[in-house]
Coordinates of C-alpha atoms in Angstrom, one line a residue:
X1 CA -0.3 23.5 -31.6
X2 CA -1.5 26.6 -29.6
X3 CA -5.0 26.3 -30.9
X4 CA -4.9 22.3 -30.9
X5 CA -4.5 22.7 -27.2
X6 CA -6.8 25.5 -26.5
X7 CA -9.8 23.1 -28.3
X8 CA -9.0 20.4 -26.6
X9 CA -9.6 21.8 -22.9
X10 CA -12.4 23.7 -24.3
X11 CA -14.0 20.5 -25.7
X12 CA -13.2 19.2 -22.2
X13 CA -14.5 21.5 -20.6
X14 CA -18.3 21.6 -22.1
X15 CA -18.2 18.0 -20.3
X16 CA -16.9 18.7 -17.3
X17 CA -19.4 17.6 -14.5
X18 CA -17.6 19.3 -11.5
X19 CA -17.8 23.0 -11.0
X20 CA -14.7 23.4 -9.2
X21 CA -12.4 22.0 -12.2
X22 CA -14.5 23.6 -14.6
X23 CA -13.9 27.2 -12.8
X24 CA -10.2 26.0 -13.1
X25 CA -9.7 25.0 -16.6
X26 CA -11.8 28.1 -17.6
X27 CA -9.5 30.4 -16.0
X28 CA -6.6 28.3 -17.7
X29 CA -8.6 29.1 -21.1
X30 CA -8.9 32.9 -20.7
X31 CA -4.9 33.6 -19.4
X32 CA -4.1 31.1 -22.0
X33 CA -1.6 29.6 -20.0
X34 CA 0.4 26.9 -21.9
X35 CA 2.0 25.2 -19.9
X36 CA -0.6 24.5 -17.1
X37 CA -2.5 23.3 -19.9
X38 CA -0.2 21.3 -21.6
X39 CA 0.8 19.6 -18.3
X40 CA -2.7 18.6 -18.0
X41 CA -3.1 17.7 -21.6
X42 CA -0.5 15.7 -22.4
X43 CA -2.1 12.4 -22.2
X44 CA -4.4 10.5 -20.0
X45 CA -4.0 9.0 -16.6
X46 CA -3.2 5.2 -17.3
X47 CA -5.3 2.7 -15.9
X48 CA -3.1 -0.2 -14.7
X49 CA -2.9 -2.6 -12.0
X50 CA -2.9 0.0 -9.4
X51 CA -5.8 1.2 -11.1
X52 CA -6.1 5.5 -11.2
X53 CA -3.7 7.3 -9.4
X54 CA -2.7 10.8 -9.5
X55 CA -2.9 14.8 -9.1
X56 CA -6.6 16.5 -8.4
X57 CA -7.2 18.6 -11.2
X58 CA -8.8 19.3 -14.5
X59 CA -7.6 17.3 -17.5
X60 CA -7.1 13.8 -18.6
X61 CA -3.8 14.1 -17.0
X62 CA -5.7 14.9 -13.1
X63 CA -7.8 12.9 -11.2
X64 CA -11.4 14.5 -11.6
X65 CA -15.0 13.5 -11.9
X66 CA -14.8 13.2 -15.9
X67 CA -11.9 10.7 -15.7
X68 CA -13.6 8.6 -13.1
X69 CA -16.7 8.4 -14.9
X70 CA -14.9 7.3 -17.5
X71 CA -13.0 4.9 -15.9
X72 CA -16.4 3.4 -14.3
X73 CA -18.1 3.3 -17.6
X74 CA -15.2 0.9 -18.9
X75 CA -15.1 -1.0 -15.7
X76 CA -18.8 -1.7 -16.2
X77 CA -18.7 -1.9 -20.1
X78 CA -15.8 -4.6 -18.8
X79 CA -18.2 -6.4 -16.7
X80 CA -21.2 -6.5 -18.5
X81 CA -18.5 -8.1 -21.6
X82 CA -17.7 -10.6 -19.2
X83 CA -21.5 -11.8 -18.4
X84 CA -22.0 -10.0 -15.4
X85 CA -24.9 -7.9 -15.6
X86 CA -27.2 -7.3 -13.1
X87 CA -24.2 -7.9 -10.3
X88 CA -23.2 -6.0 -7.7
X89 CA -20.1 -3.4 -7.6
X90 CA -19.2 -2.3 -4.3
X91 CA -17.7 0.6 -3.9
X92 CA -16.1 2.3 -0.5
X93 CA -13.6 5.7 -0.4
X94 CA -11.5 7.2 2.2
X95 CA -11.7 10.7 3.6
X96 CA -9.6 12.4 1.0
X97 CA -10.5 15.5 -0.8
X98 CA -13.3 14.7 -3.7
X99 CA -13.3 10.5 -2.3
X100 CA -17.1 10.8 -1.7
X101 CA -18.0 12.7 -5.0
X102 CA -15.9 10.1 -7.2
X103 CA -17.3 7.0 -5.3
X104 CA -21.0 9.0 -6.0
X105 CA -20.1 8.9 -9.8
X106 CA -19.2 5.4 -9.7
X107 CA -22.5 4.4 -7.8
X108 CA -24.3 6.1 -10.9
X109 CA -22.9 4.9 -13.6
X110 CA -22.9 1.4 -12.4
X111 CA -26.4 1.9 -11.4
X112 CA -27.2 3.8 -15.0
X113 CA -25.3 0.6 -16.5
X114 CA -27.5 -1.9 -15.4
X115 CA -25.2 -3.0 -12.7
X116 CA -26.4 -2.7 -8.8
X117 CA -24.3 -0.4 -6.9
X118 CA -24.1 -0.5 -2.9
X119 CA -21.4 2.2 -1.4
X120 CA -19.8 1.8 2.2
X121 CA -22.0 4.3 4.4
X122 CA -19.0 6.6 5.5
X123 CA -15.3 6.6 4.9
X124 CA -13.6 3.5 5.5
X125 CA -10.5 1.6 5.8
X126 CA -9.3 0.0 2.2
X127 CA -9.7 -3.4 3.9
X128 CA -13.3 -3.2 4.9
X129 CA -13.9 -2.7 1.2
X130 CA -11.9 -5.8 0.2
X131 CA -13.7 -8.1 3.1
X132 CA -17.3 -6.4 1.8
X133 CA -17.0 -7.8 -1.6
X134 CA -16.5 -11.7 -1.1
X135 CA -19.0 -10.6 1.8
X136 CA -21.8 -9.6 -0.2
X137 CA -21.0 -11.6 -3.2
X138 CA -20.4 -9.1 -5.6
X139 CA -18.5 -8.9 -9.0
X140 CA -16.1 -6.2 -8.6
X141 CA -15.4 -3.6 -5.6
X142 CA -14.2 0.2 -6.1
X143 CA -11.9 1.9 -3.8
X144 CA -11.7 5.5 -3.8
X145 CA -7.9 6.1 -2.3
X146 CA -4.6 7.5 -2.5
X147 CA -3.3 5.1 0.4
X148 CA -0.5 7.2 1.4
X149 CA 0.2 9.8 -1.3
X150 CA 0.3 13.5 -0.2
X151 CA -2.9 15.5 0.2
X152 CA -3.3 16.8 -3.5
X153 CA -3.8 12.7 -5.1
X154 CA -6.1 10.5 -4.9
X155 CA -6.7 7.4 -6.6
X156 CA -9.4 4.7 -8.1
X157 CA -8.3 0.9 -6.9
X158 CA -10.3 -1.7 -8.4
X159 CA -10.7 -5.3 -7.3
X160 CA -12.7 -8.2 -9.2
X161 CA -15.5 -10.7 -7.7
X162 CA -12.6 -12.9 -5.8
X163 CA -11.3 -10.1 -3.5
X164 CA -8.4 -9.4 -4.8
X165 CA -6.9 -6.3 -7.1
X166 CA -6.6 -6.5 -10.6
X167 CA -3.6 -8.2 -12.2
X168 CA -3.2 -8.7 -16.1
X169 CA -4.8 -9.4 -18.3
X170 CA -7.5 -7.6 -16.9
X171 CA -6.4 -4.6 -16.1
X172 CA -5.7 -3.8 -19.9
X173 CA -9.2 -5.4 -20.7
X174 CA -10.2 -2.2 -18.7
X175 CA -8.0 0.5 -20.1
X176 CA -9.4 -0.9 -23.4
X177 CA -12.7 -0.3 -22.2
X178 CA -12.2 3.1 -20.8
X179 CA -10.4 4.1 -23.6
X180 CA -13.4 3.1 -26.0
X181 CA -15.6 5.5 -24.0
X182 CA -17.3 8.1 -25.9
X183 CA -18.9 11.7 -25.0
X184 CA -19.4 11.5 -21.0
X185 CA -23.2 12.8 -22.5
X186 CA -23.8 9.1 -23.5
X187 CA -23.0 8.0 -19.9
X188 CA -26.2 7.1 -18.2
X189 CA -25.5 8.5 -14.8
X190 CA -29.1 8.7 -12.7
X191 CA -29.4 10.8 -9.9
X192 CA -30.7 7.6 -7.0
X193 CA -31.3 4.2 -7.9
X194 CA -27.9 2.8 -5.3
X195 CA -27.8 1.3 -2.4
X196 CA -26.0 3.1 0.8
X197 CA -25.0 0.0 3.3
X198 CA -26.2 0.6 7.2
X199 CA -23.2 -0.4 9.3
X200 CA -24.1 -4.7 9.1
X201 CA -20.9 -4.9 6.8
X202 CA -18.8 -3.2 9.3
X203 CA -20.2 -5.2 11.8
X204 CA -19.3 -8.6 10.3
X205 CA -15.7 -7.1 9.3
X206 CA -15.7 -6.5 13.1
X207 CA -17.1 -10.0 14.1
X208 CA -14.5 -11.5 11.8
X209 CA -11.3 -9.4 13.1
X210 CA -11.8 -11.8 16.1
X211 CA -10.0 -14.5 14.3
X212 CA -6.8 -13.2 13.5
X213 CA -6.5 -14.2 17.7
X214 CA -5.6 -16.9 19.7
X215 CA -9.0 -17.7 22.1
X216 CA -7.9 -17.1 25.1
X217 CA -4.8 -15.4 24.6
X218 CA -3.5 -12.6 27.1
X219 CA -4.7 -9.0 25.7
X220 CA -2.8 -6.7 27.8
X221 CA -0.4 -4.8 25.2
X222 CA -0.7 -0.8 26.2
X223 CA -0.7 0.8 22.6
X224 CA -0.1 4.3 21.2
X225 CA -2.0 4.8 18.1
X226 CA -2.1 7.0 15.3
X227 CA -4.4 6.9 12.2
X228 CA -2.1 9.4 10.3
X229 CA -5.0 11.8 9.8
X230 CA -7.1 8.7 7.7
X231 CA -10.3 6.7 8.7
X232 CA -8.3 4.1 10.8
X233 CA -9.2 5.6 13.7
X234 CA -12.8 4.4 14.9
X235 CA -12.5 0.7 13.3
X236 CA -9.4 0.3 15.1
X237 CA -10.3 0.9 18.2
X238 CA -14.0 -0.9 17.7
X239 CA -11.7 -4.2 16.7
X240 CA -9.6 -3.4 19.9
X241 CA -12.4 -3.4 22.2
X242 CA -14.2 -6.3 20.9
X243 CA -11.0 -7.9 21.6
X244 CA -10.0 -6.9 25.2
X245 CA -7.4 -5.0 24.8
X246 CA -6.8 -2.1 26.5
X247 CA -7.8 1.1 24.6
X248 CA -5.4 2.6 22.6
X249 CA -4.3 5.9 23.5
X250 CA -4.7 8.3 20.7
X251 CA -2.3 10.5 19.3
X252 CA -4.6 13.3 19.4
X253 CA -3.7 15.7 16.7
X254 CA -3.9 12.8 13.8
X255 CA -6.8 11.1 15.7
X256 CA -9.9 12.4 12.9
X257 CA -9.7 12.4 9.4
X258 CA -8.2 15.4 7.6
X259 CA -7.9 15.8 3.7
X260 CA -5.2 18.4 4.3
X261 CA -2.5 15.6 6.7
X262 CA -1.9 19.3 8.5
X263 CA 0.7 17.6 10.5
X264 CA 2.9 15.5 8.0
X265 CA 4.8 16.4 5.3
X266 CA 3.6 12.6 3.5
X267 CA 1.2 11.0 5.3
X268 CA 3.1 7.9 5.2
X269 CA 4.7 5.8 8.5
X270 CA 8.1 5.3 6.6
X271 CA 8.4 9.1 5.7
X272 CA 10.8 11.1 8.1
X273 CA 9.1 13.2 10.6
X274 CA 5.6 11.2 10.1
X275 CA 5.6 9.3 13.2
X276 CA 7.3 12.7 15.7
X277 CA 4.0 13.0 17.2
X278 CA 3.4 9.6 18.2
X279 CA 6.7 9.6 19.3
X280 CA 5.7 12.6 21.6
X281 CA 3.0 11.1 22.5
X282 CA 4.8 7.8 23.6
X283 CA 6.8 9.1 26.1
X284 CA 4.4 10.8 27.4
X285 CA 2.2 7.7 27.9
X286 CA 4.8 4.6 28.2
X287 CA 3.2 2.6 26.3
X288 CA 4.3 -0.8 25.4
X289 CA 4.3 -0.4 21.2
X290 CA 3.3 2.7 19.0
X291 CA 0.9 1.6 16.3
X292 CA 0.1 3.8 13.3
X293 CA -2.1 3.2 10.2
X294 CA -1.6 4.9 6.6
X295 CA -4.5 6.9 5.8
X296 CA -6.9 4.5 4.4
X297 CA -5.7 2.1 7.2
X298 CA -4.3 -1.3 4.8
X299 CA -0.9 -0.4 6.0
X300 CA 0.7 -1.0 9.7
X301 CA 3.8 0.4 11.1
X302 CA 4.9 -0.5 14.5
X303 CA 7.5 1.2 16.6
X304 CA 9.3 0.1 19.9
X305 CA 11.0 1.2 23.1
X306 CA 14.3 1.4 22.6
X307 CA 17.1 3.3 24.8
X308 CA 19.6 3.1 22.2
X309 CA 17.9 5.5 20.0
X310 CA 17.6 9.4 20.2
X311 CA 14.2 9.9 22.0
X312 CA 13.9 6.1 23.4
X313 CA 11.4 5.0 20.3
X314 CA 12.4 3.0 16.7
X315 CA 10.7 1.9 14.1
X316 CA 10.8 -1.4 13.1
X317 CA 11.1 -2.1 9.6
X318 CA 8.1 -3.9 7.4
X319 CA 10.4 -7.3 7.1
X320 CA 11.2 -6.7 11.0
X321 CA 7.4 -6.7 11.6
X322 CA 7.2 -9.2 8.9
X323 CA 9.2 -12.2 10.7
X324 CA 7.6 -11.1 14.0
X325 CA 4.2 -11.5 12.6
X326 CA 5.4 -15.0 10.6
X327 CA 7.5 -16.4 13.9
X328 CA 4.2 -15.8 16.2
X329 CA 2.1 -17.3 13.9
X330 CA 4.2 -20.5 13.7
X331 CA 4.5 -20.2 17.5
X332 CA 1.1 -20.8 17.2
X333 CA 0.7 -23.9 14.8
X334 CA -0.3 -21.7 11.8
X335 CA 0.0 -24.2 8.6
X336 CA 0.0 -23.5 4.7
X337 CA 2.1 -21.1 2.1
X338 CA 4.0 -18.3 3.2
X339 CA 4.1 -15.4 0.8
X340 CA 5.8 -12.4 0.1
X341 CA 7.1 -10.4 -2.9
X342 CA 10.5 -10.6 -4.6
X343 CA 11.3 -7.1 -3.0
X344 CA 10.8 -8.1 0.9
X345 CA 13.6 -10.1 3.4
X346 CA 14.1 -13.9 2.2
X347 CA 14.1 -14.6 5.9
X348 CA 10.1 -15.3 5.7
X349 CA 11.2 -17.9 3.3
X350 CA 13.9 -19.7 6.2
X351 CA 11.4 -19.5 8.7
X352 CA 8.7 -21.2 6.6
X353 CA 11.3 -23.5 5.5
X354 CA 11.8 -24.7 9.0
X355 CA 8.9 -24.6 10.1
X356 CA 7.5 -27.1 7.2
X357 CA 5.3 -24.6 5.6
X358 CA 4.9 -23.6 2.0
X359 CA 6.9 -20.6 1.0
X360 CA 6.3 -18.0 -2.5
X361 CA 7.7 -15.7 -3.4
X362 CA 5.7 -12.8 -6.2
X363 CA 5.8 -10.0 -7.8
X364 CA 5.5 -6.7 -5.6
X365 CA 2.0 -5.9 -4.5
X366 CA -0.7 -8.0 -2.8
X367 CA -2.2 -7.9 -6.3
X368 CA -0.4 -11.1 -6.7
X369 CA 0.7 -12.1 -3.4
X370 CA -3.2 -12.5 -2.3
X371 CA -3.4 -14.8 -5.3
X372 CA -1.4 -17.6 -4.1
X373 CA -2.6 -20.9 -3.6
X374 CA -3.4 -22.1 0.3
X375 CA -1.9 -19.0 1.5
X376 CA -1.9 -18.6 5.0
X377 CA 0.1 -15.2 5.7
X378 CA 1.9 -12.8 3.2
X379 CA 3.4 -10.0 3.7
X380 CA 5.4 -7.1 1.9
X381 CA 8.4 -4.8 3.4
X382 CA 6.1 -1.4 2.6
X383 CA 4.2 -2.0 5.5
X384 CA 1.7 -4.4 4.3
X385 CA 0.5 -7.9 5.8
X386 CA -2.2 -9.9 5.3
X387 CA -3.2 -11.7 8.3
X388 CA -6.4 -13.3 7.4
X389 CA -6.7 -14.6 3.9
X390 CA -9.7 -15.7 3.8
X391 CA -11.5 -12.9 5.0
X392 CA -9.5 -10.1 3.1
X393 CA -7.1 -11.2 0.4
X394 CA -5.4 -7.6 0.4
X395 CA -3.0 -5.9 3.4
X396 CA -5.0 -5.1 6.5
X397 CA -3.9 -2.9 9.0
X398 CA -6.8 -3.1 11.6
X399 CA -6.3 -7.5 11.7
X400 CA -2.4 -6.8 11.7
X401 CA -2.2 -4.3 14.5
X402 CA -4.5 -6.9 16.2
X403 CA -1.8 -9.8 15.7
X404 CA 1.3 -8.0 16.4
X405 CA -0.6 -6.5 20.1
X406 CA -1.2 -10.3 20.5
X407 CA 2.4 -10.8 20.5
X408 CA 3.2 -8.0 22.1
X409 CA 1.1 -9.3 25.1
X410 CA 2.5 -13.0 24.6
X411 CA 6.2 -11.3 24.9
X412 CA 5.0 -9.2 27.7
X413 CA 3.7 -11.8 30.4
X414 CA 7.1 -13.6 29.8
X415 CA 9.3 -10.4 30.8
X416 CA 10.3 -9.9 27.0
X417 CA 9.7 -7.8 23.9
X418 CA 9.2 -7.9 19.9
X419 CA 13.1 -6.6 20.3
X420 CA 14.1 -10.1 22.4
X421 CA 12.2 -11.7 20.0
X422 CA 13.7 -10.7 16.8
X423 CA 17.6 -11.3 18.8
X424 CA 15.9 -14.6 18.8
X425 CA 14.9 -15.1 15.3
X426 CA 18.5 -13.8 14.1
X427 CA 20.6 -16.5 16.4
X428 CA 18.3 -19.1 14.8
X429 CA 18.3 -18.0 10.8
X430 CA 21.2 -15.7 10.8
X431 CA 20.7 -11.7 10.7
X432 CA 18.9 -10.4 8.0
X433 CA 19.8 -6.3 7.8
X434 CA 17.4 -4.5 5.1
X435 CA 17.6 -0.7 3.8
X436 CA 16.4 0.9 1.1
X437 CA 17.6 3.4 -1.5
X438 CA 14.6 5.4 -2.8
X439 CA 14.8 8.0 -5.0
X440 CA 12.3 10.5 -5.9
X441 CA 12.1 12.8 -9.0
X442 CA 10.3 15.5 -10.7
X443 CA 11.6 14.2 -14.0
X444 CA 10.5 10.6 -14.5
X445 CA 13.3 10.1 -17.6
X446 CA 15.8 10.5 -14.6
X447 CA 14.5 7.0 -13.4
X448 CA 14.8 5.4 -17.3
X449 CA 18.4 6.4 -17.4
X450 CA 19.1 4.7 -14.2
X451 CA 17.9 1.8 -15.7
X452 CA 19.3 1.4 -18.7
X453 CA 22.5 2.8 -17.2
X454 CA 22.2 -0.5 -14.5
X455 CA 21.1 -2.4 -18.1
X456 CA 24.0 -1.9 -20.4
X457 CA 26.6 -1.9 -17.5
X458 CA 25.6 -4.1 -14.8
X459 CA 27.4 -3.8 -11.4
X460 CA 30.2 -6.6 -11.0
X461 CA 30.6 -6.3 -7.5
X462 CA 29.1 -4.5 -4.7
X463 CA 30.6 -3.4 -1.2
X464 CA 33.4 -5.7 -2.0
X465 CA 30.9 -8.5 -2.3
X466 CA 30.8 -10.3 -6.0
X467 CA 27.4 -10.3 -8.1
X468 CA 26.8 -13.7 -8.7
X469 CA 24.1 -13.4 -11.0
X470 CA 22.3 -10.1 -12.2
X471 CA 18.8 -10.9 -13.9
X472 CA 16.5 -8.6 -15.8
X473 CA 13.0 -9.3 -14.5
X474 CA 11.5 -7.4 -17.4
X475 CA 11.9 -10.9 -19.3
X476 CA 10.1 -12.3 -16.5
X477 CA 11.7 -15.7 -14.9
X478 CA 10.2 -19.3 -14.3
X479 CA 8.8 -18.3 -11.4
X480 CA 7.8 -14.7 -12.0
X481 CA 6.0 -12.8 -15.2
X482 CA 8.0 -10.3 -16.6
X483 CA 8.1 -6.9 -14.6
X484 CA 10.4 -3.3 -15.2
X485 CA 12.7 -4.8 -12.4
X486 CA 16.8 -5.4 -11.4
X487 CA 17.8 -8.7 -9.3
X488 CA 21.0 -8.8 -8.5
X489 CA 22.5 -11.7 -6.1
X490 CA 25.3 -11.2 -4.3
X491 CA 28.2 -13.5 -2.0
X492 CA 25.5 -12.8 1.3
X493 CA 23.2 -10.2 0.2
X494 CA 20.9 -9.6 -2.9
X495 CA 19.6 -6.0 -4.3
X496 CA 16.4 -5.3 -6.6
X497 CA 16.2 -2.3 -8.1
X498 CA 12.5 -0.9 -9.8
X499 CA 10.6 2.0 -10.6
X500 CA 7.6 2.2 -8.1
X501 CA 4.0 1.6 -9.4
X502 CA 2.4 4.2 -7.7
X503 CA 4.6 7.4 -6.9
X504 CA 7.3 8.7 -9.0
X505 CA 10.6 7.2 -7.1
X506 CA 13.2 4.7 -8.3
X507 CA 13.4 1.8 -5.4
X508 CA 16.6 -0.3 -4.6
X509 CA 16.0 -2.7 -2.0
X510 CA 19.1 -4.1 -0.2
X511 CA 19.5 -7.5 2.0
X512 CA 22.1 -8.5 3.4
X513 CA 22.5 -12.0 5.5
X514 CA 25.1 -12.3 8.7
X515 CA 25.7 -15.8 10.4
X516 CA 25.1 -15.6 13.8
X517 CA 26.7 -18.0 16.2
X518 CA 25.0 -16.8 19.7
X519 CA 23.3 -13.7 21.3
X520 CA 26.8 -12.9 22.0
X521 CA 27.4 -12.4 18.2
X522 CA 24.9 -9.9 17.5
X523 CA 26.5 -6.6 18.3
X524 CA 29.0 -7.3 15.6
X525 CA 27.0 -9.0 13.4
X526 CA 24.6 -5.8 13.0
X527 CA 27.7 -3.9 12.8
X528 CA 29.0 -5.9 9.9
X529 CA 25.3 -5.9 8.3
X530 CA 25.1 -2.1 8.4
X531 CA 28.4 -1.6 7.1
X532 CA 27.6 -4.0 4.4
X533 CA 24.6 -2.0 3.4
X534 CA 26.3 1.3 3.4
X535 CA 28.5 0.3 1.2
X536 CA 26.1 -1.1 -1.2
X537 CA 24.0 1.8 -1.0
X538 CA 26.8 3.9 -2.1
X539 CA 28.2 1.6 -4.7
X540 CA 24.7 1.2 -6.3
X541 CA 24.0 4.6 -6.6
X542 CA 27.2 5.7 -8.9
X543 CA 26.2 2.4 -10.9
X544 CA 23.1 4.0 -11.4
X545 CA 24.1 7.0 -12.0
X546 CA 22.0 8.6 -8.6

């Protein structure tokens, strides 16, 4: 076993394109350290419909140059298979550490494939990636990104010729074709033959953000911004100034991109502590919202004055922002489907409802909810919203943080806020109170116990309320394929509980619905709804054994 192990990063190693994780396996090798290598041997890093995501390192278990050469030799063996040789991949990458170097690799392989290659000139947002491949017409796009994981991951997201990320069967049609990948000598991987895009793609992201607006609406929202140490920064404030807004003020220490987030824990909105400085940096500066990006700038969190709360600023929850982006747009006359994942508040679905609009509901990620028929807006509680389908089927934070400052300026010239408006939406469909319960491990069997603890002895009732109906969405339903999932609905509420796709947490997602009878109602009724989740939070968690 010793000597399997010790062959195996040695073989490895005589491959290994990248001096740094050569230097590290090699000192691995002489110390003869077991377990370092056995954590970084004990399988490979599965491709799936997040694509690559995981640890830098050496090792099929890290995220290195030899596994993403790999990974674009199958996504290119993939494409040629599928008749599409001689098309163009297009490949962008964030400011993380080793982003450019893996987004050089791809570029080479695809070039050494037969396949053309044009890279994003600099790091930039996800989004502009999504928007450059229906742009340019090409067959698949490559985004080097963690999103929001901490500073040691990073990640490979693929999308096909439509825009959108990969979804079965395709993303196994990959992983098949990674897997079948021989010596990394056999990859053809020339040293120029790419093309590096001048700005022109930017420029017509830019030109196209324009539309997410009203002509002629008012544009006088004051915003606090923070890129969260990503790329968000200089797009944002381009889109901005096309528009008329006034500029953003910048939250100064998060303002340029840094591989190491210096100043966050996670470099994630939702995390606690993330958004202290832009906090600071509010009440400093009054503004009338606090807008921040995730890293590679497809997420957008949005956070409000509010007296109530220690240090006068909240953070609105992704549904929160998620009605306030769906009620503005109906405001507005927007028409076709509403969309949103099985995870996120049902209220999209009342307000679409009453509005006359389509309304689907998908599995979680944009993967699928950019894939719905005639959509019009989609969104998902983590932050993501897709305000402009057909110009980036994927989340966008630079076009949302465009929308919701459009209603923040709407709100603003009639004496109100995105807090008067939400009282509003509540009186009219009821109070919808969301929370979480996320769990994260070092030991990933900690979340398969929860499971099939939840599994073999579902909950009856929870906070006094009865389960109605418990479904295992691993069988799939008549709506949904079949996903590792929980649904459980409840007399007024409903909880799903899942393993995450992309971090190693266990998710339960609580809703809970209050009738509301007037503005006078809604003191109580938020009482009632955060006592409501309380108690499921607590009874879900000794179901589950958490």
């Amino acid at each position: 076993m010793q000597q399997d192990l010790i062959t195996q990063a040695r073989t490895w190693l005589a491959e290994d394109p990248d001096p740094e994780t050569r230097d590290e396996l090699a000192k691995l090798i002489d110390a003869e350290d077991l377990d370092a290598l056995a954590a970084r041997f004990a399988g490979t890093l599965q491709f799936g419909t997040a694509g690559l995501r995981g640890e830098l390192g050496a090792g099929p278990m890290r995220m290195n140059r030899s596994v993403v050469v790999r990974a674009a030799a199958g996504l290119a063996a993939y494409l040629k298979a599928k008749g599409q040789t001689g098309g163009t991949v297009v490949i962008g990458y964030d400011a993380r550490y080793k982003s450019a170097d893996f987004a050089r690799d791809t570029a080479a392989v695809m070039t050494g494939a037969g396949l053309r290659a044009a890279v994003l000139p600099r790091p930039l947002p996800t989004p502009v990636l999504a928007y450059a491949i229906r742009h340019l017409g090409a067959v698949a796009g490559v985004e080097v990104t963690a999103s929001h994981n901490p500073p040691r991951d990073n990640g490979y997201k693929v999308y096909l010729g439509d825009g959108s990320q990969i979804v079965p069967p395709a993303d196994g049609e990959i992983a098949d074709a990674i897997a079948a990948v021989g010596p990394l000598a056999g990859v053809d991987r020339p040293e120029s033959g790419w093309e590096i895009l001048g700005d022109e793609v930017l420029d017509a992201y830019l030109a196209r953000t324009d539309a997410v607006l009203d002509a002629g609406s008012p544009r006088t929202a004051q915003v606090v911004y923070t890129a969260m140490h990503g790329v968000g920064t200089s797009v944002l404030t381009a889109a901005f100034a096309r528009a008329g807004f006034p500029e953003p003020v910048l939250v100064a220490e998060q303002a340029e991109p840094d591989p190491a987030f210096p100043t966050v824990a996670f470099p994630n909105p939702e995390e606690p502590g993330a958004m202290d400085l832009a906090f600071a940096t509010a009440r400093r500066a009054h503004p009338d919202i606090v807008i921040a990006n995730d890293p590679d700038a497809d997420r957008c969190a949005v956070a409000v004055p509010d007296p109530s709360v220690d240090g006068g600023w909240r953070m609105l929850r992704g549904d929160e922002v998620g009605a306030l982006l769906a009620a503005h747009l109906v405001a507005r006359g927007a028409a076709g489907v509403f969309a949103e994942s099985i995870v996120s508040s049902s209220l999209l679905g009342r307000i679409a409802e009453k509005a006359g609009n389509g309304y689907e509901e998908t599995l979680t990620g944009f993967k699928w909810i950019a894939r719905v028929d005639g959509l019009r807006y989609g969104y998902e509680e983590a932050l993501g919203y897709c305000v402009d389908p057909d110009g980036v089927r994927d989340k966008d934070g630079i076009t949302a943080a465009l929308l919701v400052a459009e209603l923040a300026s709407v709100l603003k010239e009639q004496g109100r806020t995105l807090l008067d408006l939400l009282d509003d939406i509540a009186v009219e469909h009821g109070l919808h109170a969301t929370d979480q319960l996320s769990v994260r491990v070092e030991d990933l069997s900690v979340i398969a116990d929860a499971m099939r603890r939840l599994r073999e002895a579902p909950p009856t009732a929870l906070a006094g309320l009865a389960v109605t109906s418990a479904e295992d969405l691993s069988e799939g339903t008549e709506q949904l394929p079949p996903t590792d999932g929980l649904r459980y609905h409840l007399e007024g509420a409903r909880v799903i509980v899942r393993p995450s796709g992309t971090e190693p947490k266990l998710k339960c997602y609580l809703e809970v619905v209050v009738p509301v009878g007037s503005a006078d109602d809604l003191p109580a009724a938020r009482a009632k709804g955060a006592e409501l989740l309380a108690g499921i939070t607590r009874d879900l968690s000794a179901a589950a054994g958490i």
